[in-house]
Amino acid sequence: MIRILFQFPNAIQRLYKGVVWRIKPDRKTDKKVIYLTFDDGCIPEVTPQVLNILKKYDVKATFFCVGDNIRKYPEIYRRILSEGHQTGNHTYHHIAGLQTSTADYLKDVAMTDSIMEEASQIPSRHLFRPPYGRMRYSQKKALLKTHKIVLWDLLTHDYNKRYSPEKIMRVIKRYSRNGSIVVFHDSLKACEQMLPTLPKAIEFWQNEGYQLSVISL
């Protein structure tokens, strides 16, 4: 039986040295923070609904967008930015790093960097999250020179059709902690589970005293 992982053990995290899994809490304050993130957008069927929910609760999130989606729907990408959210690179074609040569992988990432800058008119160093959370060592080494690579502390598995919103909420309540980077997906595959869960998750975190913040560069 394959064990479903919601948080990766420290031993696995150490294999990806230099990658951000969790934001270290500030011990000088009592502030509790959750870093809410979304992968695989931006798409018109789902992302605007996510943005409406975030606006209702006055919280900010970080969207790791697929470059080809930004190309097709630049107005949605610009809306994400205009409403105060952060964005990151999730490759142009949502490619698997372990099945792609390093040269082709870096080219795909660079294509997304370019289209992000074209859509936002803001050239900058970028956040990056590898699709499926995996990449070759050579890819990671090269990208760390130009990007802040962000993985996660809590994977909700909202794309899993066997996970009801109630089950996902049980996972969130069990594994959320100060500094957690939480992954949802603004995708067609996940929306049936994600959209009903998101308001409940935000309300839970807020009731527990967490602030929801973007991941900074």
Coordinates of C-alpha atoms in Angstrom, one line a residue:
M1 CA 0.0 0.0 0.0
I2 CA 1.3 3.4 -0.9
R3 CA 1.3 5.8 2.0
I4 CA -0.3 9.2 1.3
L5 CA 2.0 11.9 2.5
F6 CA 0.6 15.3 3.6
Q7 CA 3.9 16.5 5.1
F8 CA 7.3 15.1 3.9
P9 CA 9.7 13.9 6.7
N10 CA 12.6 16.1 7.5
A11 CA 15.0 13.4 6.0
I12 CA 13.4 13.9 2.6
Q13 CA 13.4 17.7 2.9
R14 CA 17.1 17.7 3.6
L15 CA 17.7 16.0 0.2
Y16 CA 16.4 19.2 -1.4
K17 CA 18.8 21.6 0.2
G18 CA 18.2 25.2 -0.6
V19 CA 14.5 24.7 -1.3
V20 CA 11.8 26.3 0.9
W21 CA 9.4 23.8 2.5
R22 CA 8.1 26.0 5.4
I23 CA 8.6 29.6 6.4
K24 CA 10.5 29.7 9.7
P25 CA 8.3 31.3 12.3
D26 CA 9.5 34.5 13.9
R27 CA 10.2 33.6 17.5
K28 CA 10.3 37.3 18.5
T29 CA 6.6 37.7 17.9
D30 CA 3.4 35.7 18.7
K31 CA 2.3 36.1 15.1
K32 CA 1.0 32.8 13.5
V33 CA 1.1 32.7 9.7
I34 CA -0.2 30.3 7.0
Y35 CA 1.1 30.7 3.4
L36 CA -1.7 29.7 1.1
T37 CA -0.6 28.7 -2.4
F38 CA -2.3 27.5 -5.6
D39 CA -0.8 25.5 -8.4
D40 CA -1.7 24.9 -12.1
G41 CA -3.7 28.0 -13.0
C42 CA -4.6 30.5 -14.1
I43 CA -7.8 29.3 -15.9
P44 CA -11.2 31.1 -16.4
E45 CA -13.2 28.2 -15.0
V46 CA -11.6 28.2 -11.6
T47 CA -9.2 31.0 -10.8
P48 CA -11.7 33.9 -10.7
Q49 CA -13.8 31.9 -8.2
V50 CA -10.8 31.4 -6.0
L51 CA -10.0 35.2 -6.3
N52 CA -13.6 36.0 -5.3
I53 CA -13.3 33.8 -2.2
L54 CA -10.0 35.3 -1.2
K55 CA -11.4 38.8 -1.7
K56 CA -14.4 38.0 0.5
Y57 CA -12.2 36.9 3.4
D58 CA -9.6 39.7 2.7
V59 CA -6.7 37.2 2.5
K60 CA -3.7 37.0 0.1
A61 CA -2.2 33.9 -1.6
T62 CA 0.6 32.9 -3.9
F63 CA -0.3 31.4 -7.3
F64 CA 2.2 29.2 -9.1
C65 CA 1.0 29.6 -12.7
V66 CA 1.6 27.5 -15.8
G67 CA 3.1 29.7 -18.5
D68 CA 0.8 28.5 -21.3
N69 CA -2.2 29.5 -19.1
I70 CA -0.8 33.0 -18.6
R71 CA -0.4 33.3 -22.4
K72 CA -4.0 32.3 -23.0
Y73 CA -5.5 34.2 -20.1
P74 CA -3.3 37.3 -19.3
E75 CA -6.2 39.2 -18.0
I76 CA -6.7 36.7 -15.2
Y77 CA -3.0 36.8 -14.4
R78 CA -3.1 40.5 -14.2
R79 CA -6.1 40.3 -11.9
I80 CA -4.2 38.1 -9.5
L81 CA -1.5 40.7 -9.3
S82 CA -3.8 43.7 -9.1
E83 CA -5.6 42.2 -6.1
G84 CA -2.3 42.0 -4.2
H85 CA -1.5 38.3 -4.6
Q86 CA 2.0 36.9 -5.4
T87 CA 2.8 34.8 -8.4
G88 CA 5.3 32.1 -9.2
N89 CA 6.6 30.1 -12.1
H90 CA 5.2 26.5 -12.5
T91 CA 6.9 25.8 -15.9
Y92 CA 5.4 26.6 -19.3
H93 CA 4.0 23.1 -20.1
H94 CA 3.6 21.7 -16.6
I95 CA 6.4 19.3 -17.3
A96 CA 7.9 16.6 -15.1
G97 CA 11.5 17.4 -14.3
L98 CA 12.6 13.8 -13.8
Q99 CA 11.4 13.0 -17.3
T100 CA 13.0 16.0 -19.0
S101 CA 16.5 17.0 -19.8
T102 CA 18.0 19.8 -17.7
A103 CA 18.4 22.0 -20.9
D104 CA 14.8 21.5 -22.0
Y105 CA 13.5 22.1 -18.4
L106 CA 15.4 25.3 -18.0
K107 CA 14.2 26.5 -21.4
D108 CA 10.6 25.8 -20.4
V109 CA 11.0 27.7 -17.1
A110 CA 12.6 30.6 -19.0
M111 CA 9.6 30.8 -21.3
T112 CA 7.4 31.3 -18.3
D113 CA 9.6 33.9 -16.8
S114 CA 9.4 35.9 -20.0
I115 CA 5.6 35.6 -20.3
M116 CA 5.2 36.6 -16.6
E117 CA 7.2 39.7 -17.2
E118 CA 5.4 40.5 -20.4
A119 CA 2.0 40.2 -18.7
S120 CA 2.9 42.1 -15.6
Q121 CA 5.5 44.5 -17.0
I122 CA 7.6 43.8 -13.9
P123 CA 11.0 42.2 -14.5
S124 CA 12.2 40.4 -11.4
R125 CA 13.6 37.4 -9.8
H126 CA 10.9 34.8 -9.6
L127 CA 9.4 32.2 -7.3
F128 CA 9.4 28.7 -8.7
R129 CA 7.6 25.5 -7.9
P130 CA 8.3 22.3 -9.9
P131 CA 5.3 20.4 -11.1
Y132 CA 4.7 17.2 -9.0
G133 CA 7.2 18.6 -6.5
R134 CA 10.2 16.8 -8.1
M135 CA 13.1 17.8 -10.3
R136 CA 16.6 16.7 -11.1
Y137 CA 19.5 17.9 -8.9
S138 CA 21.0 19.6 -11.9
Q139 CA 17.8 21.5 -12.5
K140 CA 17.5 22.6 -8.9
K141 CA 21.1 23.7 -8.8
A142 CA 20.7 25.8 -11.9
L143 CA 17.4 27.4 -10.9
L144 CA 18.6 28.3 -7.4
K145 CA 20.8 30.9 -9.0
T146 CA 17.8 32.8 -10.4
H147 CA 14.8 31.6 -8.5
K148 CA 13.5 31.0 -5.0
I149 CA 12.3 27.4 -5.2
V150 CA 9.2 26.8 -3.0
L151 CA 7.7 23.3 -2.2
W152 CA 5.3 22.8 0.7
D153 CA 4.7 21.9 4.3
L154 CA 1.1 20.7 3.7
L155 CA -0.3 19.1 0.6
T156 CA -4.1 18.9 0.7
H157 CA -4.5 16.3 -2.1
D158 CA -7.5 18.3 -3.4
Y159 CA -7.0 16.8 -6.8
N160 CA -7.8 13.3 -5.4
K161 CA -11.4 12.5 -6.2
R162 CA -11.5 10.2 -3.2
Y163 CA -10.9 13.1 -0.9
S164 CA -14.2 14.9 0.1
P165 CA -14.1 18.5 1.4
E166 CA -14.7 17.0 4.8
K167 CA -11.7 14.7 4.6
I168 CA -9.5 17.5 3.3
M169 CA -10.6 19.7 6.2
R170 CA -9.5 16.9 8.6
V171 CA -6.1 16.9 7.0
I172 CA -5.9 20.7 7.3
K173 CA -6.8 20.7 10.9
R174 CA -4.3 18.0 11.8
Y175 CA -1.3 19.2 9.9
S176 CA -1.5 23.0 9.8
R177 CA 1.2 24.7 11.9
N178 CA 2.9 28.1 12.1
G179 CA 4.8 28.8 8.9
S180 CA 3.0 26.1 6.9
I181 CA 3.1 26.5 3.1
V182 CA -0.3 24.9 2.0
V183 CA -1.0 23.7 -1.5
F184 CA -4.4 23.8 -3.2
H185 CA -4.9 23.7 -7.0
D186 CA -6.9 26.1 -9.1
S187 CA -7.4 23.4 -11.8
L188 CA -10.3 21.6 -13.3
K189 CA -9.1 18.4 -11.8
A190 CA -9.3 19.8 -8.2
C191 CA -12.0 22.4 -8.3
E192 CA -14.9 20.1 -7.2
Q193 CA -13.0 19.3 -4.0
M194 CA -11.1 22.6 -3.6
L195 CA -13.8 25.3 -4.0
P196 CA -16.1 24.0 -1.2
T197 CA -13.1 23.4 1.1
L198 CA -11.3 26.8 0.6
P199 CA -13.8 29.0 2.6
K200 CA -13.9 26.4 5.4
A201 CA -10.1 26.3 5.6
I202 CA -9.8 30.1 5.7
E203 CA -12.3 30.3 8.4
F204 CA -10.5 27.6 10.4
W205 CA -7.2 29.3 10.1
Q206 CA -8.6 32.7 11.0
N207 CA -10.4 31.3 14.0
E208 CA -7.1 29.7 15.1
G209 CA -5.4 33.1 15.0
Y210 CA -3.5 32.6 11.8
Q211 CA -2.8 35.4 9.3
L212 CA -2.7 34.4 5.7
S213 CA 0.2 35.8 3.8
V214 CA 2.0 35.7 0.4
I215 CA 5.5 34.1 0.0
S216 CA 8.0 36.9 -0.5
L217 CA 11.1 37.0 -2.6

